[in-house]
Tab-separated table of C-alpha atoms and ligand atoms in Angstrom:
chain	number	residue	atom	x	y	z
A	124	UNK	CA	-14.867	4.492	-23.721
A	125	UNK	CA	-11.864	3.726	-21.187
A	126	UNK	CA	-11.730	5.928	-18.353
A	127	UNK	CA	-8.706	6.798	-16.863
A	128	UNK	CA	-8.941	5.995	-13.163
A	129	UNK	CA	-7.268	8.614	-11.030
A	130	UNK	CA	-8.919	5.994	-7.765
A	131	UNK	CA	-6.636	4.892	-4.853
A	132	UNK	CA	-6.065	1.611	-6.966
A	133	UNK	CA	-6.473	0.018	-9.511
A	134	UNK	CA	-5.015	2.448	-11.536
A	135	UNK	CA	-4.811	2.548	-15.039
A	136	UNK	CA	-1.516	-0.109	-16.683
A	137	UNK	CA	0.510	0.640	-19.167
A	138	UNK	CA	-0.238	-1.270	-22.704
A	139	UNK	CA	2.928	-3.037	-22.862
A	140	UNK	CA	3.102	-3.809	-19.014
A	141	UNK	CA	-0.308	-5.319	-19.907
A	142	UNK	CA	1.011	-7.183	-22.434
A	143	UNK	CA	3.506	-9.035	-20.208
A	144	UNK	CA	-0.275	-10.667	-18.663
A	145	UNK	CA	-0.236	-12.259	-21.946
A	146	UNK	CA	2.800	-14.452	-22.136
A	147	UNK	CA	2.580	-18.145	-22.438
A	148	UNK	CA	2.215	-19.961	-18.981
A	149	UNK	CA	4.676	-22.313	-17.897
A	150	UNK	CA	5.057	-25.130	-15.637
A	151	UNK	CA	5.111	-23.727	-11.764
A	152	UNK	CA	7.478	-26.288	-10.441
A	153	UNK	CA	10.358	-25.433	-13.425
A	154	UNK	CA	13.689	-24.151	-13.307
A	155	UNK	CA	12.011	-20.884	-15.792
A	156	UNK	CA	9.860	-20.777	-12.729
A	157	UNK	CA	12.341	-20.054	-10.122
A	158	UNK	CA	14.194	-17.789	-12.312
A	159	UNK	CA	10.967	-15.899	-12.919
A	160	UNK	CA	10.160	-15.607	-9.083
A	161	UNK	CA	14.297	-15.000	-7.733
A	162	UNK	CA	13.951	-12.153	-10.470
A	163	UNK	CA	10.897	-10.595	-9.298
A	164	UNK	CA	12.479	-10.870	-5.465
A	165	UNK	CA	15.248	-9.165	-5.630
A	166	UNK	CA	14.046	-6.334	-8.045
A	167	UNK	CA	11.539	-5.603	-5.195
A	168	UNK	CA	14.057	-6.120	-2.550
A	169	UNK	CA	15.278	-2.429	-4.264
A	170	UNK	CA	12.272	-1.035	-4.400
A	171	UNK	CA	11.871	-1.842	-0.451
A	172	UNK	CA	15.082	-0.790	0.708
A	173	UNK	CA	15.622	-4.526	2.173
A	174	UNK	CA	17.835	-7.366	2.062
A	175	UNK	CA	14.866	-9.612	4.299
A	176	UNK	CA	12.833	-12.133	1.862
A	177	UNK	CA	10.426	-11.098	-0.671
A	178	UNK	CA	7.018	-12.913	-0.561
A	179	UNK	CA	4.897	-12.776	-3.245
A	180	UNK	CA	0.938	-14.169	-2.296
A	181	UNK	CA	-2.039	-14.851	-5.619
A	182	UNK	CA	-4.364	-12.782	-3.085
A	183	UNK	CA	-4.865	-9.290	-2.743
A	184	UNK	CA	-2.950	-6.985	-0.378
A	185	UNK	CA	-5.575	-8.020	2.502
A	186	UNK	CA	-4.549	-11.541	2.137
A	187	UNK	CA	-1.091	-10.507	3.478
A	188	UNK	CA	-2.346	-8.361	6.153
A	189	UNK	CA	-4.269	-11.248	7.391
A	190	UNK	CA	-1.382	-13.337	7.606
A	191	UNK	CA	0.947	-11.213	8.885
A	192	UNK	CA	-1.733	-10.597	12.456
A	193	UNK	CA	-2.238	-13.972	12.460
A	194	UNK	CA	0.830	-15.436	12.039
A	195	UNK	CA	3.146	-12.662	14.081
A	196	UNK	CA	1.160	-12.033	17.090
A	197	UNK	CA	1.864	-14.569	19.897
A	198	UNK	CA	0.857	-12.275	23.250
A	199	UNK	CA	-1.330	-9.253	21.686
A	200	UNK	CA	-1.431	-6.739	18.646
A	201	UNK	CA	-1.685	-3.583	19.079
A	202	UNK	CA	-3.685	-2.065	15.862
A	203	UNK	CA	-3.442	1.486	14.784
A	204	UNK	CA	-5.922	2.869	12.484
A	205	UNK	CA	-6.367	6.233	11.158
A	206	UNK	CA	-9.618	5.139	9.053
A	207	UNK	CA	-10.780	2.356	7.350
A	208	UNK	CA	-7.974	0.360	6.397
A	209	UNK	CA	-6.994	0.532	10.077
A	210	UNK	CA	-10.016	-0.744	11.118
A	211	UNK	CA	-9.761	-3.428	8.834
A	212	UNK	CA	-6.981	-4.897	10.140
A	213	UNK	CA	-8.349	-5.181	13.467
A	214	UNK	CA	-11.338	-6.686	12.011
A	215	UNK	CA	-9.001	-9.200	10.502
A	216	UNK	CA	-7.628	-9.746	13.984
A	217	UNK	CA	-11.041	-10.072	15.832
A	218	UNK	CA	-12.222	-12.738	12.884
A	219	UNK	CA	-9.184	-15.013	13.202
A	220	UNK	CA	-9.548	-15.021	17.210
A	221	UNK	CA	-6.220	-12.565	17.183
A	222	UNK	CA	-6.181	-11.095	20.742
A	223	UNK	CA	-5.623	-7.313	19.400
A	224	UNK	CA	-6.884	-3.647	20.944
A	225	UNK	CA	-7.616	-0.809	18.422
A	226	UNK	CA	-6.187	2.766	18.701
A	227	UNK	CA	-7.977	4.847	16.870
A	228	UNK	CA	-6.834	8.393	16.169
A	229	UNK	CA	-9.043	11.264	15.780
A	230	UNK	CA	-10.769	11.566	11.909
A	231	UNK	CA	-7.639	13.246	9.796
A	232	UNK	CA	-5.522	12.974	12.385
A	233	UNK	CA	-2.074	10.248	12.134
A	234	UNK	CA	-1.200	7.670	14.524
A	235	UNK	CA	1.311	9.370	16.939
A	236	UNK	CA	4.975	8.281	18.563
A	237	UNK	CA	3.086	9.516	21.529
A	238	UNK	CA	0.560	7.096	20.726
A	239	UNK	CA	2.571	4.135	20.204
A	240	UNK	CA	5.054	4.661	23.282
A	241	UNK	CA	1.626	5.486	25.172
A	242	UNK	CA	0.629	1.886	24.287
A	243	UNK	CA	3.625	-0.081	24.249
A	244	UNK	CA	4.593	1.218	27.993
A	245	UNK	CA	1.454	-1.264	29.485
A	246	UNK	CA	3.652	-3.815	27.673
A	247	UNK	CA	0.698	-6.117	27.288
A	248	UNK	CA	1.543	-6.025	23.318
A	249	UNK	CA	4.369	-7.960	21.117
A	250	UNK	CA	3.115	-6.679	18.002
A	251	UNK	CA	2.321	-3.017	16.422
A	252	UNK	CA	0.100	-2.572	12.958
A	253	UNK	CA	0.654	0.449	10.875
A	254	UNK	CA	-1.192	1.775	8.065
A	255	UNK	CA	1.246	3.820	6.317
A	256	UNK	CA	-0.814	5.811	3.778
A	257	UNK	CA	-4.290	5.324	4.935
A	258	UNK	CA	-6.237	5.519	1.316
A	259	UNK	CA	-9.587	6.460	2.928
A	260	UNK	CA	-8.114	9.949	4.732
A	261	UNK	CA	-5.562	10.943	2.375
A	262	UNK	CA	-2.935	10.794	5.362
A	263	UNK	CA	1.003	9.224	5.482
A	264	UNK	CA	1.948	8.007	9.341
A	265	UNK	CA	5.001	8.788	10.567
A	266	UNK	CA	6.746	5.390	10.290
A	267	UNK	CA	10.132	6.010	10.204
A	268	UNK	CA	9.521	7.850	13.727
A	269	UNK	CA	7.501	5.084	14.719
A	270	UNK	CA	10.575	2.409	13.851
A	271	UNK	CA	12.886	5.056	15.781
A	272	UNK	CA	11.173	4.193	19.092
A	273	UNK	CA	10.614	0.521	19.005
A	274	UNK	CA	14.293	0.737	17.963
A	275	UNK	CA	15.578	2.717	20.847
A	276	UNK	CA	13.029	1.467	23.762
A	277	UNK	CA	10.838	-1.834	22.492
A	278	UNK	CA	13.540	-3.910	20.092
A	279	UNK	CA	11.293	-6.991	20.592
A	280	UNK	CA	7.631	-5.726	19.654
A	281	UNK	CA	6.974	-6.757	16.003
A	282	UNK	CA	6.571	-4.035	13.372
A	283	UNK	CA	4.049	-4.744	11.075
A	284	UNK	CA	3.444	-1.720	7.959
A	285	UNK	CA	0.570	-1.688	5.496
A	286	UNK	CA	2.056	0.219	2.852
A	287	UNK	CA	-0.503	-1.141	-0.387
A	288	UNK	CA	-0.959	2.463	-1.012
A	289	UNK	CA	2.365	3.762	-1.012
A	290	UNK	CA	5.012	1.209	-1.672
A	291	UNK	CA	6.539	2.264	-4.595
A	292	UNK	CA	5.431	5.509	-4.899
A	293	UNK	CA	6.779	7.029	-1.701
A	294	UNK	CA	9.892	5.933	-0.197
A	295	UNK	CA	10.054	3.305	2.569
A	296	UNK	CA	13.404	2.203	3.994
A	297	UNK	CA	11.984	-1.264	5.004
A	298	UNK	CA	15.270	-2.141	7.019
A	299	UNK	CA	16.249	1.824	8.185
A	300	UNK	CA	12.911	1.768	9.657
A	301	UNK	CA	12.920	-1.859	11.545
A	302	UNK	CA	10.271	-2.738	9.639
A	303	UNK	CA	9.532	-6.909	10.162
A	304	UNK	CA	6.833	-6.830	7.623
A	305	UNK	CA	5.760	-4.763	5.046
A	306	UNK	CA	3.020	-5.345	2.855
A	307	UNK	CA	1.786	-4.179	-0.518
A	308	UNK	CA	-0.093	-4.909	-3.544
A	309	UNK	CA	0.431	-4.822	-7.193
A	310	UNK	CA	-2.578	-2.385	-8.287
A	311	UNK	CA	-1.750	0.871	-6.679
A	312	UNK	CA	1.748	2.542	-6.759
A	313	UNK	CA	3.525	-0.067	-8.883
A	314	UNK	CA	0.979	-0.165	-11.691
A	315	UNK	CA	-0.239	-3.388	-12.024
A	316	UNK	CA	-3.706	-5.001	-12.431
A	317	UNK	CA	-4.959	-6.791	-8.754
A	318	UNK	CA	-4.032	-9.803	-8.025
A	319	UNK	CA	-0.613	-10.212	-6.304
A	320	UNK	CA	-0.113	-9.220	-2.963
A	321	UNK	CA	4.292	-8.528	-1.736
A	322	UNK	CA	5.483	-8.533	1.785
A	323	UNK	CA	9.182	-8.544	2.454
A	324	UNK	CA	9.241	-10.676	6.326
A	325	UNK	CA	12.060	-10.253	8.915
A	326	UNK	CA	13.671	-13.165	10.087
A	327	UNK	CA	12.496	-12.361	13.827
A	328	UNK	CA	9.312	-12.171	12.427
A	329	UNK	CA	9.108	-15.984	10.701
A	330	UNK	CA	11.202	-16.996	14.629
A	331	UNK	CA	7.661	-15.616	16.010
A	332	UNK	CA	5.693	-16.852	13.712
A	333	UNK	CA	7.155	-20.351	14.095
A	334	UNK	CA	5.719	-20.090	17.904
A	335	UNK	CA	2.436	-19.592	16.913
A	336	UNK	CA	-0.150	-22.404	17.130
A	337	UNK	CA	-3.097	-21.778	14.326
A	338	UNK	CA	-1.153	-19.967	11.398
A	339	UNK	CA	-3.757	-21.140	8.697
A	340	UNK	CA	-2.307	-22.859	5.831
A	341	UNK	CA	-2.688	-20.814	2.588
A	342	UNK	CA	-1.485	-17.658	3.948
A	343	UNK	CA	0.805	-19.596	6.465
A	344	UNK	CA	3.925	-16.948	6.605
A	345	UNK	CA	6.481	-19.944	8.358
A	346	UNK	CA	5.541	-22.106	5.281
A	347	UNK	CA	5.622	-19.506	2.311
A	348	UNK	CA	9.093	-18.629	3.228
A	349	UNK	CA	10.296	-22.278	3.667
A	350	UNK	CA	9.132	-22.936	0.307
A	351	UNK	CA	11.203	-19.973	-0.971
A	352	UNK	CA	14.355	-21.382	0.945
A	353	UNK	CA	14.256	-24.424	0.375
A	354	UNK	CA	12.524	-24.692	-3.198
A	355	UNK	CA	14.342	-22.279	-4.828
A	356	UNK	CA	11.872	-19.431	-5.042
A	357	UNK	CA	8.697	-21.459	-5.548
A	358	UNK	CA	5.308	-21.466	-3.988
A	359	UNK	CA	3.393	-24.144	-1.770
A	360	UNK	CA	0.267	-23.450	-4.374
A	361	UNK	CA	-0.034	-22.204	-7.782
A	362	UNK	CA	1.304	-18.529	-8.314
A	363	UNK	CA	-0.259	-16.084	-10.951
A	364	UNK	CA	2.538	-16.497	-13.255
A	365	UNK	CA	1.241	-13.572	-15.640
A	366	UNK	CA	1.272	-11.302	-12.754
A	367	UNK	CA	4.695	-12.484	-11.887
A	368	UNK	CA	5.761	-11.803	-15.872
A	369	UNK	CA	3.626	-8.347	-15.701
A	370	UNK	CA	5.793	-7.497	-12.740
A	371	UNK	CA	9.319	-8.552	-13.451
A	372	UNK	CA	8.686	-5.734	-16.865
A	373	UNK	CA	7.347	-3.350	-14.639
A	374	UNK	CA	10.111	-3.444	-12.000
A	375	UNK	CA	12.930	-2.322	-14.694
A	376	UNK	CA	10.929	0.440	-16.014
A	377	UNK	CA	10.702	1.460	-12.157
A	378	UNK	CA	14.252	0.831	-11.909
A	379	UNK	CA	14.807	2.394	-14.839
A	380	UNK	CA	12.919	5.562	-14.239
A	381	UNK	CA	14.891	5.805	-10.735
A	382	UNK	CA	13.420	5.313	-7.674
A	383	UNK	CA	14.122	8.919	-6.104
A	384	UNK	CA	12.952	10.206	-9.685
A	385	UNK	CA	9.857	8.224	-9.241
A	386	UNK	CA	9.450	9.275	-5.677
A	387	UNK	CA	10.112	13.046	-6.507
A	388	UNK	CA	7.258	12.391	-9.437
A	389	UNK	CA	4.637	11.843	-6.887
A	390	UNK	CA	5.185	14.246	-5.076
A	391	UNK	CA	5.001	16.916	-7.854
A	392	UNK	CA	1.838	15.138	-8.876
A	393	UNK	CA	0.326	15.718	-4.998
A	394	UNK	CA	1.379	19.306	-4.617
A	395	UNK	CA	-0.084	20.010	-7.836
A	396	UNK	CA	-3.433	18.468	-6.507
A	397	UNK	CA	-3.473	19.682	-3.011
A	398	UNK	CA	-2.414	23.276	-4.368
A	399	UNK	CA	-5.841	23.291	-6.674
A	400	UNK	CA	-8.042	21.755	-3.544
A	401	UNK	CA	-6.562	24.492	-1.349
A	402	UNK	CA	-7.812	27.097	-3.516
A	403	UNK	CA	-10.994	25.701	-4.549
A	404	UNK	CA	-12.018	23.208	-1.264
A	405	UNK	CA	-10.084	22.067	1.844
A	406	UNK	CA	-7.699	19.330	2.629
A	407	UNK	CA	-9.070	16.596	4.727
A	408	UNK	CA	-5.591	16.425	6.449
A	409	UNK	CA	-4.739	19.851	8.068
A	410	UNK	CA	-1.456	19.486	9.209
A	411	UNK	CA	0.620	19.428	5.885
A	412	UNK	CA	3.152	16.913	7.429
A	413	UNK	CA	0.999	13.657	6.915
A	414	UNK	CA	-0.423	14.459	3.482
A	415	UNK	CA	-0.103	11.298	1.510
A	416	UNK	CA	1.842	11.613	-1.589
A	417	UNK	CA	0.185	8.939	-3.402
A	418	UNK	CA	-3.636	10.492	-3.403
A	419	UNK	CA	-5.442	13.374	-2.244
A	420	UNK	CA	-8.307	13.549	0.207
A	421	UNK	CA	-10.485	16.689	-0.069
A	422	UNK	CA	-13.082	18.248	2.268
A	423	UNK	CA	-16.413	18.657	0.003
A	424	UNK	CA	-15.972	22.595	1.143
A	425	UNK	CA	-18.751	22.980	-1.613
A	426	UNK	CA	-20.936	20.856	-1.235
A	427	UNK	CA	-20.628	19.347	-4.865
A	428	UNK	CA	-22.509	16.225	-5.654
A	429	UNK	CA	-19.188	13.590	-6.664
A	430	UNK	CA	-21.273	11.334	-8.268
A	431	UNK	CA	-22.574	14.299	-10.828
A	432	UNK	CA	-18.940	14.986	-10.987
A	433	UNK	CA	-18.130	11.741	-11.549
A	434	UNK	CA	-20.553	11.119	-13.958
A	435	UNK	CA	-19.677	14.254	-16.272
A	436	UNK	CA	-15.937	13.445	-15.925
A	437	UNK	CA	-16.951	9.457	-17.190
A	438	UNK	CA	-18.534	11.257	-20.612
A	439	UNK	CA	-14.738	12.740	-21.162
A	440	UNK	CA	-12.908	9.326	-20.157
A	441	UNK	CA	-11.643	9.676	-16.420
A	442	UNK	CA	-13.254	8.566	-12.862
A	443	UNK	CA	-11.987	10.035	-9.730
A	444	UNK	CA	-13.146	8.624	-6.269
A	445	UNK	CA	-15.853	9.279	-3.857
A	446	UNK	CA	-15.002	9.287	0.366
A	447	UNK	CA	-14.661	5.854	1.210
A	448	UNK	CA	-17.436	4.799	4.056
A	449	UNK	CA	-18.457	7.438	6.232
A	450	UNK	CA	-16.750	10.075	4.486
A	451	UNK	CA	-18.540	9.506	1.436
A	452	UNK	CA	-19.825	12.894	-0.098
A	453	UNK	CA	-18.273	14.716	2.407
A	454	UNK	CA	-15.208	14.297	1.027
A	455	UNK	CA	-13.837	13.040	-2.471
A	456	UNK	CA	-10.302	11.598	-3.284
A	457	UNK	CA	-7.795	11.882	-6.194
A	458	UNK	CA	-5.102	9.743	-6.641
A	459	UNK	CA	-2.042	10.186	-8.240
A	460	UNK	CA	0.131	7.384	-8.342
A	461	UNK	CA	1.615	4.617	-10.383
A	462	UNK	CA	2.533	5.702	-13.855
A	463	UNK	CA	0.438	9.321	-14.071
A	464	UNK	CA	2.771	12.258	-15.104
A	465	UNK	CA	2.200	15.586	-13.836
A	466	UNK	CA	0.646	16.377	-17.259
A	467	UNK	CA	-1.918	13.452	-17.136
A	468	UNK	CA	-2.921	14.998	-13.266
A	469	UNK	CA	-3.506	18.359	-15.067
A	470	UNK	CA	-5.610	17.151	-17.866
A	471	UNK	CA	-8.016	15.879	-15.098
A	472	UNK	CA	-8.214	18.899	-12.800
A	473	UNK	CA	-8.935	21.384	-16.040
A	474	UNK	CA	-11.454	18.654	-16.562
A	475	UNK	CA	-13.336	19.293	-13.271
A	476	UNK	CA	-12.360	22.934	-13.203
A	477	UNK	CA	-14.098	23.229	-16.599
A	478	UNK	CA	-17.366	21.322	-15.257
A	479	UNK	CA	-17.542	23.236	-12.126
A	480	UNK	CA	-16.930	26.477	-13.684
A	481	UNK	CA	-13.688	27.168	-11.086
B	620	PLP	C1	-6.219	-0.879	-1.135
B	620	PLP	C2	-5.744	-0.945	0.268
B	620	PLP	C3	-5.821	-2.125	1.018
B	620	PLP	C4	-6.481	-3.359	0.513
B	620	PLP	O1	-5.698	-3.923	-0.464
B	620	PLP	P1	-6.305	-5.007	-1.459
B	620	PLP	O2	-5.165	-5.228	-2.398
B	620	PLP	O3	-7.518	-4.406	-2.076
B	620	PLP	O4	-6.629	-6.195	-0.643
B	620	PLP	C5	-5.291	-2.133	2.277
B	620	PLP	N1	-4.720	-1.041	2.800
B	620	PLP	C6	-4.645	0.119	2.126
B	620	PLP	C7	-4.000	1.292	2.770
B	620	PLP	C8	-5.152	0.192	0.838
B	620	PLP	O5	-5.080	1.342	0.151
């Protein structure tokens, strides 16, 4: 039996978006190519809120966030992490030779202004990493505050967002914000099966990245884009043209639905959930400002076992998530993003309410 995933990604995709996977392949250096690809740009330029260049990698979202430490940072990054994705990308850093410091917040706690001006006043950095929904705590950084400083007081330190758990499903003014690059990934908020990472690059950003030495090849940022300007929208390597189809269909529904309807959606979806955990557990993020709207992190308040949990929900077709690392067991996580409906978030928690007898 299927089970509907209500994990931080991948999600469940709709039949005919599914379909779209399916279509006959075609040659990647074609004119059908470039349409395909210019297409799939500047429907996600909307869904962005930019007019800088879409770039659309065969890798996951990590292969993005990779490229964007490597290939941005010419002094220092400065990496903030409110959990494990956070720490990731400073791992990434450390593993490419990246000089980069880590600024950890306290557990369930975001990644301050405070923080960031606290940082940037040494001046030792010319980059800044984000997370903006971090998918292990359940918690959304303030970004848009974030972009307001480096705006007003550090216009030259690169902005660099991890939004794979959000874009999509939240909104994020990409150019409001200042944001040089923002990165995502097609199976969490937009609905798609893994595969295909999407950043959208500043131009400052590709001028830095062009004074960087050891930029890799593959996930080369400088080259990507060039390809895109001068090729007409095509790739260096071969692109997962299914995913590209898959995508192109999704992106009108999305469209189609409205963005601020979609938006408003999720957040319905995440009151709903953090209403239930309030009653019956604890949030894992206390102050109600940085709750994610995208998934749900709650505090095992009763000391459930999730993989029982998990195990009875499997026998009636859904799976919801464990903590991720340390947080395992102490905490369990709910998403509620993509394509769910408010409807499809109730028919899971009456699930668990019914097998914990709440
Ligand atoms: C899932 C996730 C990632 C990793 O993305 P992949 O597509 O699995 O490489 C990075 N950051 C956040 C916040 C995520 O939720």
């Amino acid at each position: 039996m299927h089970k509907k995933l209500f994990i931080p990604g991948p999600v469940d995709v709709r039949e005919d978006v599914l379909q779209k996977m399916a279509t006959p392949q075609i040659g990647h250096r074609s004119k059908a190519a470039s349409a395909l690809q210019k297409s799939v740009s500047d429907k996600l330029k909307k869904v962005f809120f930019t007019n800088n260049t879409i770039i659309l990698s065969t890798s996951s979202g990590s292969g993005l966030m990779e490229a964007g430490i490597r290939c941005c940072t010419r002094k220092r990054a400065a990496v903030f992490s409110v959990g494990a994705f956070g720490d990731r990308w400073y791992k990434m850093a450390k593993a490419n030779g990246v000089p980069a410091d880590k600024i950890s917040s306290v557990p369930g706690q975001p990644t301050t202004v405070a923080m960031v001006e606290e940082a940037l006043a040494t001046g030792k950095y010319d980059v800044i990493t984000v997370t903006h929904n971090e998918t292990s705590a359940g918690i959304m950084n303030p970004v848009a505050e974030i972009g307001e400083l480096l705006k007003a007081k550090y216009p030259d330190v690169l902005f660099l967002v991890d939004a794979v758990s959000s874009m999509g499903g939240v909104k994020i003014d990409v150019d409001g914000w200042g944001i040089d690059v923002c990165i995502t990934s097609t199976q969490k908020c937009l609905g798609l099966p893994a595969g295909m990472a999407i950043c959208s690059v500043s131009e400052r950003a590709i001028e830095a990245a062009r004074q960087v030495e050891n930029r890799g090849l593959y996930f080369d940022l400088v080259e990507l884009y060039e390809y895109i300007q001068k090729k007409d929208h095509q790739y260096p390597s071969t692109p997962s043209l299914s995913h590209m189809y898959a995508l192109d269909y999704q992106l009108d529904r999305i469209l189609e639905e409205g963005l601020e309807n979609r938006f408003a959606r999720h957040k319905q979806m995440a009151e709903y959930v953090r209403e239930w955990a309030e009653k019956n557990f604890a949030l894992f993020v206390e102050d109600e400002k940085y709750l994610s709207n995208t998934l749900t992190t709650i505090k095992n308040t009763r000391e459930i076992s999730v993989s029982d949990l998990n195990k009875k929900l499997a026998e009636r077709g859904f799976e919801i998530s464990n903590g991720y690392g340390d947080l395992k067991d102490v905490t369990f996580r709910i998403s509620h993003m993509a394509d769910y409906t408010l409807d499809e978030v109730k028919d899971v928690i009456r699930n668990i309410n019914e097998i914990l007898g709440l």
